[in-house]
Amino acid sequence: QVQLVESGGGLVQPGGSLRLSCAVSERIFSINTMSWHRQAPGTQRELVASITNSGTTNYASTVKGRSTISRDNVRNTVYLQMNSLKPGDTAVYYCRVIAPMIRVDTWGQGTQVTVSS
């Protein structure tokens, strides 16, 4: 039973930065892919970034160059560093883990990011 705990969201001014964290209640070697998604009011949930257990990363075009996804295998945590934030980045951000070998596809509760002056 995998559980995700997200943190790091909040209110930030345009051009500012945030670092989101997602702690996973399972060993990293059991997790194949970790990813961040976001959903703004009235929109569909979209992929922001993902990282595999081999370190391969993928980014949405809207955040590429401004965001970095990383993972800490000791702390069983995935991070999303977000820089040069824009009002359009305002959304609820969700962490997701996929581990097919243990039949896991789990979402976190979400953390609110608001970019406004």
PDB file of C-alpha atoms in Angstrom:
ATOM      1  CA  GLN A   1       0.000   0.000   0.000  1.00  0.00           C
ATOM      2  CA  VAL A   2       1.773   3.081  -1.303  1.00  0.00           C
ATOM      3  CA  GLN A   3       0.953   6.491   0.129  1.00  0.00           C
ATOM      4  CA  LEU A   4       2.165   9.885  -1.087  1.00  0.00           C
ATOM      5  CA  VAL A   5       2.516  13.035   1.016  1.00  0.00           C
ATOM      6  CA  GLU A   6       2.999  16.287  -0.885  1.00  0.00           C
ATOM      7  CA  SER A   7       4.246  19.611   0.440  1.00  0.00           C
ATOM      8  CA  GLY A   8       5.847  22.868  -0.657  1.00  0.00           C
ATOM      9  CA  GLY A   9       2.945  24.617  -2.319  1.00  0.00           C
ATOM     10  CA  GLY A  10       1.821  28.106  -1.483  1.00  0.00           C
ATOM     11  CA  LEU A  11       1.476  31.665  -2.713  1.00  0.00           C
ATOM     12  CA  VAL A  12       4.326  33.144  -4.728  1.00  0.00           C
ATOM     13  CA  GLN A  13       4.741  36.268  -6.837  1.00  0.00           C
ATOM     14  CA  PRO A  14       5.341  36.063 -10.596  1.00  0.00           C
ATOM     15  CA  GLY A  15       8.987  35.328 -11.263  1.00  0.00           C
ATOM     16  CA  GLY A  16       9.391  33.545  -7.954  1.00  0.00           C
ATOM     17  CA  SER A  17      10.307  29.949  -7.189  1.00  0.00           C
ATOM     18  CA  LEU A  18       8.925  26.966  -5.304  1.00  0.00           C
ATOM     19  CA  ARG A  19      10.188  23.480  -4.535  1.00  0.00           C
ATOM     20  CA  LEU A  20       7.509  20.826  -4.244  1.00  0.00           C
ATOM     21  CA  SER A  21       8.177  17.584  -2.379  1.00  0.00           C
ATOM     22  CA  CYS A  22       6.473  14.198  -2.502  1.00  0.00           C
ATOM     23  CA  ALA A  23       7.396  11.609   0.112  1.00  0.00           C
ATOM     24  CA  VAL A  24       6.651   8.015  -0.876  1.00  0.00           C
ATOM     25  CA  SER A  25       5.901   5.282   1.660  1.00  0.00           C
ATOM     26  CA  GLU A  26       7.706   2.669  -0.418  1.00  0.00           C
ATOM     27  CA  ARG A  27      11.313   1.965  -1.286  1.00  0.00           C
ATOM     28  CA  ILE A  28      12.551   3.695  -4.418  1.00  0.00           C
ATOM     29  CA  PHE A  29      13.616   0.430  -6.048  1.00  0.00           C
ATOM     30  CA  SER A  30       9.947  -0.545  -6.131  1.00  0.00           C
ATOM     31  CA  ILE A  31       9.003   2.638  -8.006  1.00  0.00           C
ATOM     32  CA  ASN A  32       9.574   2.732 -11.749  1.00  0.00           C
ATOM     33  CA  THR A  33       8.205   6.172 -12.539  1.00  0.00           C
ATOM     34  CA  MET A  34       7.417   9.256 -10.508  1.00  0.00           C
ATOM     35  CA  SER A  35       5.679  12.258 -11.986  1.00  0.00           C
ATOM     36  CA  TRP A  36       4.092  15.607 -11.265  1.00  0.00           C
ATOM     37  CA  HIS A  37       0.790  16.723 -12.743  1.00  0.00           C
ATOM     38  CA  ARG A  38      -1.319  19.826 -12.318  1.00  0.00           C
ATOM     39  CA  GLN A  39      -4.921  20.840 -12.716  1.00  0.00           C
ATOM     40  CA  ALA A  40      -6.298  24.372 -12.813  1.00  0.00           C
ATOM     41  CA  PRO A  41     -10.000  25.145 -12.339  1.00  0.00           C
ATOM     42  CA  GLY A  42     -11.992  24.286 -15.440  1.00  0.00           C
ATOM     43  CA  THR A  43      -9.116  22.434 -17.117  1.00  0.00           C
ATOM     44  CA  GLN A  44      -7.993  18.852 -17.531  1.00  0.00           C
ATOM     45  CA  ARG A  45      -5.176  17.453 -15.479  1.00  0.00           C
ATOM     46  CA  GLU A  46      -1.898  17.613 -17.375  1.00  0.00           C
ATOM     47  CA  LEU A  47       1.552  16.129 -17.006  1.00  0.00           C
ATOM     48  CA  VAL A  48       4.223  18.555 -15.801  1.00  0.00           C
ATOM     49  CA  ALA A  49       7.272  16.317 -15.466  1.00  0.00           C
ATOM     50  CA  SER A  50       8.266  12.694 -14.911  1.00  0.00           C
ATOM     51  CA  ILE A  51      11.356  10.733 -13.942  1.00  0.00           C
ATOM     52  CA  THR A  52      12.080   7.006 -14.215  1.00  0.00           C
ATOM     53  CA  ASN A  53      14.146   4.820 -11.905  1.00  0.00           C
ATOM     54  CA  SER A  54      16.982   5.131 -14.410  1.00  0.00           C
ATOM     55  CA  GLY A  55      16.894   8.927 -14.265  1.00  0.00           C
ATOM     56  CA  THR A  56      15.216   9.644 -17.577  1.00  0.00           C
ATOM     57  CA  THR A  57      13.188  12.858 -17.377  1.00  0.00           C
ATOM     58  CA  ASN A  58      10.355  14.300 -19.407  1.00  0.00           C
ATOM     59  CA  TYR A  59       8.827  17.788 -19.256  1.00  0.00           C
ATOM     60  CA  ALA A  60       5.790  19.519 -20.612  1.00  0.00           C
ATOM     61  CA  SER A  61       6.696  22.204 -23.129  1.00  0.00           C
ATOM     62  CA  THR A  62       5.074  24.845 -20.938  1.00  0.00           C
ATOM     63  CA  VAL A  63       7.536  24.272 -18.088  1.00  0.00           C
ATOM     64  CA  LYS A  64      10.642  22.983 -19.847  1.00  0.00           C
ATOM     65  CA  GLY A  65      13.603  25.194 -19.022  1.00  0.00           C
ATOM     66  CA  ARG A  66      11.922  26.513 -15.879  1.00  0.00           C
ATOM     67  CA  SER A  67      11.403  23.305 -13.914  1.00  0.00           C
ATOM     68  CA  THR A  68      13.522  20.394 -12.729  1.00  0.00           C
ATOM     69  CA  ILE A  69      12.295  17.044 -11.441  1.00  0.00           C
ATOM     70  CA  SER A  70      14.590  14.966  -9.244  1.00  0.00           C
ATOM     71  CA  ARG A  71      14.467  12.085  -6.768  1.00  0.00           C
ATOM     72  CA  ASP A  72      16.225  11.216  -3.527  1.00  0.00           C
ATOM     73  CA  ASN A  73      16.438   7.453  -3.109  1.00  0.00           C
ATOM     74  CA  VAL A  74      17.495   7.672   0.538  1.00  0.00           C
ATOM     75  CA  ARG A  75      14.523   9.782   1.556  1.00  0.00           C
ATOM     76  CA  ASN A  76      12.129   8.157  -0.915  1.00  0.00           C
ATOM     77  CA  THR A  77      11.165  11.602  -2.142  1.00  0.00           C
ATOM     78  CA  VAL A  78      10.592  13.204  -5.521  1.00  0.00           C
ATOM     79  CA  TYR A  79      10.971  16.958  -6.006  1.00  0.00           C
ATOM     80  CA  LEU A  80       9.817  19.538  -8.493  1.00  0.00           C
ATOM     81  CA  GLN A  81      11.832  22.759  -8.540  1.00  0.00           C
ATOM     82  CA  MET A  82       9.862  25.507 -10.264  1.00  0.00           C
ATOM     83  CA  ASN A  83      11.452  28.813 -11.260  1.00  0.00           C
ATOM     84  CA  SER A  84      10.276  31.907 -13.112  1.00  0.00           C
ATOM     85  CA  LEU A  85       6.724  31.141 -12.115  1.00  0.00           C
ATOM     86  CA  LYS A  86       3.858  32.656 -14.076  1.00  0.00           C
ATOM     87  CA  PRO A  87       0.195  33.206 -13.188  1.00  0.00           C
ATOM     88  CA  GLY A  88      -0.595  30.411 -15.652  1.00  0.00           C
ATOM     89  CA  ASP A  89       1.246  27.994 -13.374  1.00  0.00           C
ATOM     90  CA  THR A  90      -1.482  28.401 -10.767  1.00  0.00           C
ATOM     91  CA  ALA A  91      -2.994  24.969 -10.154  1.00  0.00           C
ATOM     92  CA  VAL A  92      -3.215  22.057  -7.784  1.00  0.00           C
ATOM     93  CA  TYR A  93      -0.099  19.938  -8.239  1.00  0.00           C
ATOM     94  CA  TYR A  94      -0.301  16.167  -7.789  1.00  0.00           C
ATOM     95  CA  CYS A  95       2.409  13.574  -7.350  1.00  0.00           C
ATOM     96  CA  ARG A  96       2.009  10.143  -8.966  1.00  0.00           C
ATOM     97  CA  VAL A  97       3.929   6.883  -8.690  1.00  0.00           C
ATOM     98  CA  ILE A  98       3.685   3.944 -11.073  1.00  0.00           C
ATOM     99  CA  ALA A  99       5.154   0.564 -10.176  1.00  0.00           C
ATOM    100  CA  PRO A 100       3.719  -2.156 -12.410  1.00  0.00           C
ATOM    101  CA  MET A 101       5.612  -4.992 -10.718  1.00  0.00           C
ATOM    102  CA  ILE A 102       3.690  -4.401  -7.491  1.00  0.00           C
ATOM    103  CA  ARG A 103       0.492  -3.274  -9.211  1.00  0.00           C
ATOM    104  CA  VAL A 104       0.749   0.313  -8.012  1.00  0.00           C
ATOM    105  CA  ASP A 105      -0.577   3.481  -9.629  1.00  0.00           C
ATOM    106  CA  THR A 106      -1.126   5.999  -6.847  1.00  0.00           C
ATOM    107  CA  TRP A 107      -1.802   9.729  -6.662  1.00  0.00           C
ATOM    108  CA  GLY A 108      -1.058  12.155  -3.859  1.00  0.00           C
ATOM    109  CA  GLN A 109      -3.617  14.478  -2.300  1.00  0.00           C
ATOM    110  CA  GLY A 110      -2.355  17.530  -4.170  1.00  0.00           C
ATOM    111  CA  THR A 111      -0.766  20.800  -3.094  1.00  0.00           C
ATOM    112  CA  GLN A 112      -1.972  24.232  -4.170  1.00  0.00           C
ATOM    113  CA  VAL A 113       0.361  26.561  -6.053  1.00  0.00           C
ATOM    114  CA  THR A 114      -0.856  30.118  -6.560  1.00  0.00           C
ATOM    115  CA  VAL A 115       1.172  32.611  -8.582  1.00  0.00           C
ATOM    116  CA  SER A 116      -0.142  36.129  -8.086  1.00  0.00           C
ATOM    117  CA  SER A 117       1.017  39.614  -7.202  1.00  0.00           C
TER     118      SER A 117
END
